[in-house]
PDB file of C-alpha atoms in Angstrom:
ATOM      1  CA  MET A   2      22.561  14.593 -12.824  1.00 57.00           C
ATOM      2  CA  ALA A   3      26.404  13.105 -13.418  1.00 59.00           C
ATOM      3  CA  VAL A   4      26.879   9.055 -15.562  1.00 62.00           C
ATOM      4  CA  PRO A   5      29.972   7.503 -16.260  1.00 68.00           C
ATOM      5  CA  PHE A   6      30.399   7.151 -19.833  1.00 68.00           C
ATOM      6  CA  ARG A   7      33.172   4.730 -20.992  1.00 75.00           C
ATOM      7  CA  GLN A   8      36.300   6.444 -19.024  1.00 76.00           C
ATOM      8  CA  HIS A   9      34.526  10.955 -18.892  1.00 73.00           C
ATOM      9  CA  VAL A  10      31.619  11.407 -16.422  1.00 69.00           C
ATOM     10  CA  LEU A  11      28.696  12.886 -18.801  1.00 66.00           C
ATOM     11  CA  VAL A  12      27.695  15.662 -16.752  1.00 67.00           C
ATOM     12  CA  GLY A  13      22.995  17.311 -17.643  1.00 67.00           C
ATOM     13  CA  GLU A  14      21.385  19.428 -15.952  1.00 66.00           C
ATOM     14  CA  MET A  15      17.441  20.167 -15.563  1.00 63.00           C
ATOM     15  CA  SER A  16      15.865  22.108 -12.536  1.00 66.00           C
ATOM     16  CA  LEU A  17      13.634  20.240 -10.150  1.00 67.00           C
ATOM     17  CA  LYS A  18      10.498  22.722 -11.713  1.00 70.00           C
ATOM     18  CA  GLN A  19      11.355  21.560 -14.568  1.00 66.00           C
ATOM     19  CA  LEU A  20      11.144  17.453 -13.244  1.00 68.00           C
ATOM     20  CA  SER A  21       7.733  18.214 -11.501  1.00 68.00           C
ATOM     21  CA  ALA A  22       6.205  19.788 -14.879  1.00 68.00           C
ATOM     22  CA  TYR A  23       7.538  16.605 -16.862  1.00 66.00           C
ATOM     23  CA  MET A  24       6.461  14.538 -13.886  1.00 70.00           C
ATOM     24  CA  SER A  25       2.662  16.898 -14.335  1.00 66.00           C
ATOM     25  CA  GLY A  26       2.282  15.528 -18.150  1.00 64.00           C
ATOM     26  CA  LEU A  27       2.759  11.523 -17.520  1.00 65.00           C
ATOM     27  CA  ASP A  28      -0.635  10.819 -16.921  1.00 61.00           C
ATOM     28  CA  GLU A  29      -3.277  13.228 -18.479  1.00 61.00           C
ATOM     29  CA  LYS A  30      -6.343  11.950 -16.776  1.00 63.00           C
ATOM     30  CA  GLY A  31      -4.365  13.008 -13.195  1.00 59.00           C
ATOM     31  CA  HIS A  32      -4.818   9.640 -11.457  1.00 75.00           C
ATOM     32  CA  ILE A  33      -1.417   8.245 -11.160  1.00 79.00           C
ATOM     33  CA  GLN A  34       1.480  10.073  -9.515  1.00 79.00           C
ATOM     34  CA  THR A  35       4.678  10.078  -9.210  1.00 81.00           C
ATOM     35  CA  ILE A  36       6.661  11.143  -7.233  1.00 80.00           C
ATOM     36  CA  ILE A  37      10.909  11.366  -6.419  1.00 81.00           C
ATOM     37  CA  LEU A  38      11.472  11.558  -3.209  1.00 79.00           C
ATOM     38  CA  ASP A  39      15.173  11.793  -1.098  1.00 79.00           C
ATOM     39  CA  ARG A  40      16.704   9.224   1.355  1.00 74.00           C
ATOM     40  CA  ARG A  41      15.002  11.089   3.589  1.00 74.00           C
ATOM     41  CA  GLY A  42      11.736  10.566   3.090  1.00 73.00           C
ATOM     42  CA  SER A  43      10.887  14.338   1.138  1.00 76.00           C
ATOM     43  CA  ILE A  44       9.239  14.761  -1.427  1.00 77.00           C
ATOM     44  CA  VAL A  45      12.123  16.405  -4.186  1.00 77.00           C
ATOM     45  CA  ALA A  46       9.371  16.304  -6.861  1.00 76.00           C
ATOM     46  CA  SER A  47       6.026  15.461  -7.288  1.00 72.00           C
ATOM     47  CA  PRO A  48       3.275  16.418 -10.358  1.00 70.00           C
ATOM     48  CA  ASP A  49       2.320  19.426  -7.982  1.00 68.00           C
ATOM     49  CA  ALA A  50       5.902  21.652  -7.523  1.00 56.00           C
ATOM     50  CA  ASN A  51       4.045  22.774  -4.367  1.00 52.00           C
ATOM     51  CA  LYS A  52       4.337  19.765  -2.697  1.00 48.00           C
ATOM     52  CA  GLY A  53       7.721  20.064  -2.043  1.00 42.00           C
ATOM     53  CA  ALA A  54       7.492  21.383   0.947  1.00 39.00           C
ATOM     54  CA  PRO A  55      10.086  20.478   3.682  1.00 38.00           C
ATOM     55  CA  ASN A  56       7.380  19.365   6.135  1.00 39.00           C
ATOM     56  CA  ASN A  57       5.707  16.696   3.536  1.00 48.00           C
ATOM     57  CA  ARG A  58       7.395  13.667   4.195  1.00 51.00           C
ATOM     58  CA  PHE A  59       6.693   9.682   3.757  1.00 57.00           C
ATOM     59  CA  ASP A  60       9.242   7.873   5.966  1.00 50.00           C
ATOM     60  CA  SER A  61       6.403   7.896   8.409  1.00 51.00           C
ATOM     61  CA  ASN A  62       4.501   5.886   6.943  1.00 60.00           C
ATOM     62  CA  THR A  63       6.325   2.093   6.754  1.00 64.00           C
ATOM     63  CA  LEU A  64       5.824   0.503   3.630  1.00 66.00           C
ATOM     64  CA  PHE A  65       7.724   4.017   2.178  1.00 67.00           C
ATOM     65  CA  SER A  66      10.180   3.666   4.719  1.00 70.00           C
ATOM     66  CA  LYS A  67      10.942  -0.120   3.347  1.00 72.00           C
ATOM     67  CA  ALA A  68      10.792   1.629  -0.566  1.00 71.00           C
ATOM     68  CA  LEU A  69      13.304   4.191   1.430  1.00 69.00           C
ATOM     69  CA  SER A  70      15.455   1.348   2.702  1.00 72.00           C
ATOM     70  CA  GLY A  71      16.044  -0.162  -0.853  1.00 68.00           C
ATOM     71  CA  GLU A  72      13.485  -2.984  -1.485  1.00 71.00           C
ATOM     72  CA  GLU A  73      11.676  -2.688  -4.670  1.00 72.00           C
ATOM     73  CA  ILE A  74       7.910  -2.326  -2.767  1.00 75.00           C
ATOM     74  CA  SER A  75       4.135  -3.207  -3.793  1.00 79.00           C
ATOM     75  CA  GLY A  76       1.087  -2.014  -1.540  1.00 78.00           C
ATOM     76  CA  GLU A  77      -1.426  -0.503  -0.154  1.00 81.00           C
ATOM     77  CA  PHE A  78      -2.097   2.438   2.233  1.00 76.00           C
ATOM     78  CA  ASP A  79      -5.233   4.709   3.011  1.00 78.00           C
ATOM     79  CA  HIS A  80      -4.291   8.945   2.792  1.00 73.00           C
ATOM     80  CA  GLN A  81      -7.099  11.553   3.561  1.00 77.00           C
ATOM     81  CA  GLY A  82      -9.481   8.963   3.113  1.00 84.00           C
ATOM     82  CA  ILE A  83      -8.932   7.002   0.396  1.00 82.00           C
ATOM     83  CA  ARG A  84      -6.718   3.654  -0.562  1.00 85.00           C
ATOM     84  CA  TYR A  85      -3.712   3.846  -2.966  1.00 82.00           C
ATOM     85  CA  VAL A  86      -1.481   1.080  -4.187  1.00 85.00           C
ATOM     86  CA  ASP A  87       1.899   2.256  -5.290  1.00 82.00           C
ATOM     87  CA  THR A  88       4.972   0.848  -5.642  1.00 82.00           C
ATOM     88  CA  SER A  89       8.533   2.064  -5.640  1.00 82.00           C
ATOM     89  CA  ALA A  90      12.455   1.530  -7.363  1.00 81.00           C
ATOM     90  CA  THR A  91      14.929   2.741  -6.294  1.00 80.00           C
ATOM     91  CA  ILE A  92      17.242   5.294  -8.729  1.00 77.00           C
ATOM     92  CA  PRO A  93      20.456   4.109  -8.287  1.00 74.00           C
ATOM     93  CA  GLY A  94      24.081   6.001  -7.711  1.00 73.00           C
ATOM     94  CA  LEU A  95      21.125   8.765  -6.041  1.00 75.00           C
ATOM     95  CA  ASP A  96      19.534   7.058  -3.732  1.00 75.00           C
ATOM     96  CA  TRP A  97      15.699   8.461  -4.159  1.00 80.00           C
ATOM     97  CA  VAL A  98      13.213   6.721  -5.007  1.00 82.00           C
ATOM     98  CA  VAL A  99      10.867   6.626  -7.190  1.00 83.00           C
ATOM     99  CA  LEU A 100       6.921   6.241  -6.118  1.00 81.00           C
ATOM    100  CA  VAL A 101       3.962   5.462  -8.226  1.00 82.00           C
ATOM    101  CA  ILE A 102       1.206   6.159  -6.814  1.00 83.00           C
ATOM    102  CA  GLN A 103      -3.827   5.522  -7.602  1.00 85.00           C
ATOM    103  CA  PRO A 104      -5.873   4.747  -6.459  1.00 86.00           C
ATOM    104  CA  LYS A 105      -7.823   1.589  -5.782  1.00 87.00           C
ATOM    105  CA  SER A 106     -10.478   2.553  -6.948  1.00 84.00           C
ATOM    106  CA  GLU A 107      -8.890   3.585 -10.817  1.00 82.00           C
ATOM    107  CA  ALA A 108      -6.495   0.974  -9.913  1.00 82.00           C
ATOM    108  CA  PHE A 109      -9.083  -1.691 -10.398  1.00 84.00           C
ATOM    109  CA  ALA A 110     -11.381  -0.407 -12.392  1.00 83.00           C
ATOM    110  CA  ALA A 111     -10.220  -2.824 -15.672  1.00 83.00           C
ATOM    111  CA  HIS A 112     -10.130  -6.024 -13.285  1.00 85.00           C
ATOM    112  CA  ARG A 113     -14.663  -4.682 -12.530  1.00 86.00           C
ATOM    113  CA  THR A 114     -15.131  -3.347 -15.429  1.00 90.00           C
ATOM    114  CA  LEU A 115     -13.732  -7.217 -16.616  1.00 93.00           C
ATOM    115  CA  LEU A 116     -15.299  -9.285 -13.822  1.00 93.00           C
ATOM    116  CA  THR A 117     -18.688  -7.189 -14.129  1.00 94.00           C
ATOM    117  CA  ALA A 118     -18.099  -8.171 -17.465  1.00 95.00           C
ATOM    118  CA  LEU A 119     -17.855 -11.976 -16.516  1.00 96.00           C
ATOM    119  CA  ILE A 120     -20.493 -12.047 -14.809  1.00 97.00           C
ATOM    120  CA  SER A 121     -23.333 -11.341 -17.090  1.00 96.00           C
ATOM    121  CA  GLY A 122     -22.324 -13.399 -19.946  1.00 96.00           C
ATOM    122  CA  ALA A 123     -22.313 -16.342 -17.123  1.00 96.00           C
ATOM    123  CA  VAL A 124     -25.763 -14.935 -15.760  1.00 97.00           C
ATOM    124  CA  PHE A 125     -26.442 -14.689 -19.579  1.00 97.00           C
ATOM    125  CA  SER A 126     -25.837 -18.395 -20.207  1.00 97.00           C
ATOM    126  CA  LEU A 127     -27.049 -19.902 -17.585  1.00 97.00           C
ATOM    127  CA  LEU A 128     -30.824 -18.553 -18.818  1.00 97.00           C
ATOM    128  CA  VAL A 129     -30.562 -19.600 -22.295  1.00 97.00           C
ATOM    129  CA  ALA A 130     -29.326 -22.901 -21.219  1.00 97.00           C
ATOM    130  CA  LEU A 131     -32.762 -23.431 -18.869  1.00 97.00           C
ATOM    131  CA  GLY A 132     -34.593 -21.761 -21.432  1.00 96.00           C
ATOM    132  CA  VAL A 133     -33.449 -24.466 -23.590  1.00 96.00           C
ATOM    133  CA  ALA A 134     -33.971 -27.631 -21.210  1.00 96.00           C
ATOM    134  CA  LEU A 135     -37.575 -26.179 -21.296  1.00 96.00           C
ATOM    135  CA  LEU A 136     -37.946 -26.145 -24.757  1.00 96.00           C
ATOM    136  CA  LEU A 137     -36.259 -29.704 -24.949  1.00 96.00           C
ATOM    137  CA  ALA A 138     -38.338 -31.096 -21.842  1.00 95.00           C
ATOM    138  CA  GLN A 139     -41.150 -29.924 -22.987  1.00 94.00           C
ATOM    139  CA  ALA A 140     -40.522 -31.085 -26.395  1.00 93.00           C
ATOM    140  CA  LEU A 141     -39.431 -34.203 -24.220  1.00 93.00           C
ATOM    141  CA  LYS A 142     -42.767 -34.670 -22.865  1.00 93.00           C
ATOM    142  CA  LYS A 143     -45.041 -34.068 -25.645  1.00 91.00           C
ATOM    143  CA  ARG A 144     -42.773 -37.988 -27.495  1.00 90.00           C
ATOM    144  CA  LEU A 145     -43.718 -39.545 -24.136  1.00 90.00           C
ATOM    145  CA  ASP A 146     -48.189 -38.158 -24.042  1.00 88.00           C
ATOM    146  CA  GLY A 147     -47.836 -39.080 -27.524  1.00 86.00           C
ATOM    147  CA  PHE A 148     -46.789 -42.004 -26.869  1.00 84.00           C
ATOM    148  CA  ASN A 149     -48.919 -42.682 -23.859  1.00 84.00           C
ATOM    149  CA  ASP A 150     -52.675 -42.114 -25.661  1.00 82.00           C
ATOM    150  CA  HIS A 151     -51.102 -44.769 -28.423  1.00 82.00           C
ATOM    151  CA  MET A 152     -50.156 -47.995 -25.507  1.00 78.00           C
ATOM    152  CA  HIS A 153     -54.439 -47.044 -24.115  1.00 69.00           C
TER     153      HIS A 153
END
C-alpha cells in the first residue's frame, strides 16, 4: 500500500492473510462481516480467509454492482435464506470496496427490544390509567349516591 506523504511516498506491506485475520477480530460475536472486494467483485480479504477463492464473486448482486461502481450504498439482500443489511465504502486509489454485512435480525435487535419496552410501558400505563379512572368513578358514584339519599 502506498500513501502520498509530502513529496515522497510512504509504502507499507501487509499480507492479505494478515488483513483477513485482523478483520476477523473486528466483531467478537461474529454477527458483523467485513469484506473487501476488488473492482471485479472478487473477495480480496474477509474474516474467513477461505472465502478468498476466485469463484466467490459479488458482482451479480445489484447492491454490490453499485458499490463496485463507486457508489456508497446501504441496502438489504438475501443469501442462503438469511436476510442481510449492508453498507459499503470505496477505498480511494485502490478501486476496492469495503462491505459491512450483518443479518437483519441482529442489526435491528436493539430496535425491536426498544419497541417491545415502549409498547409494554404504554400498555402498563393504560392499565394504570383505567384502574385510577375506575377508582375515581366509584368515589364519585358514592358521593352522588350520598347526595341522592339526602335529597329524598
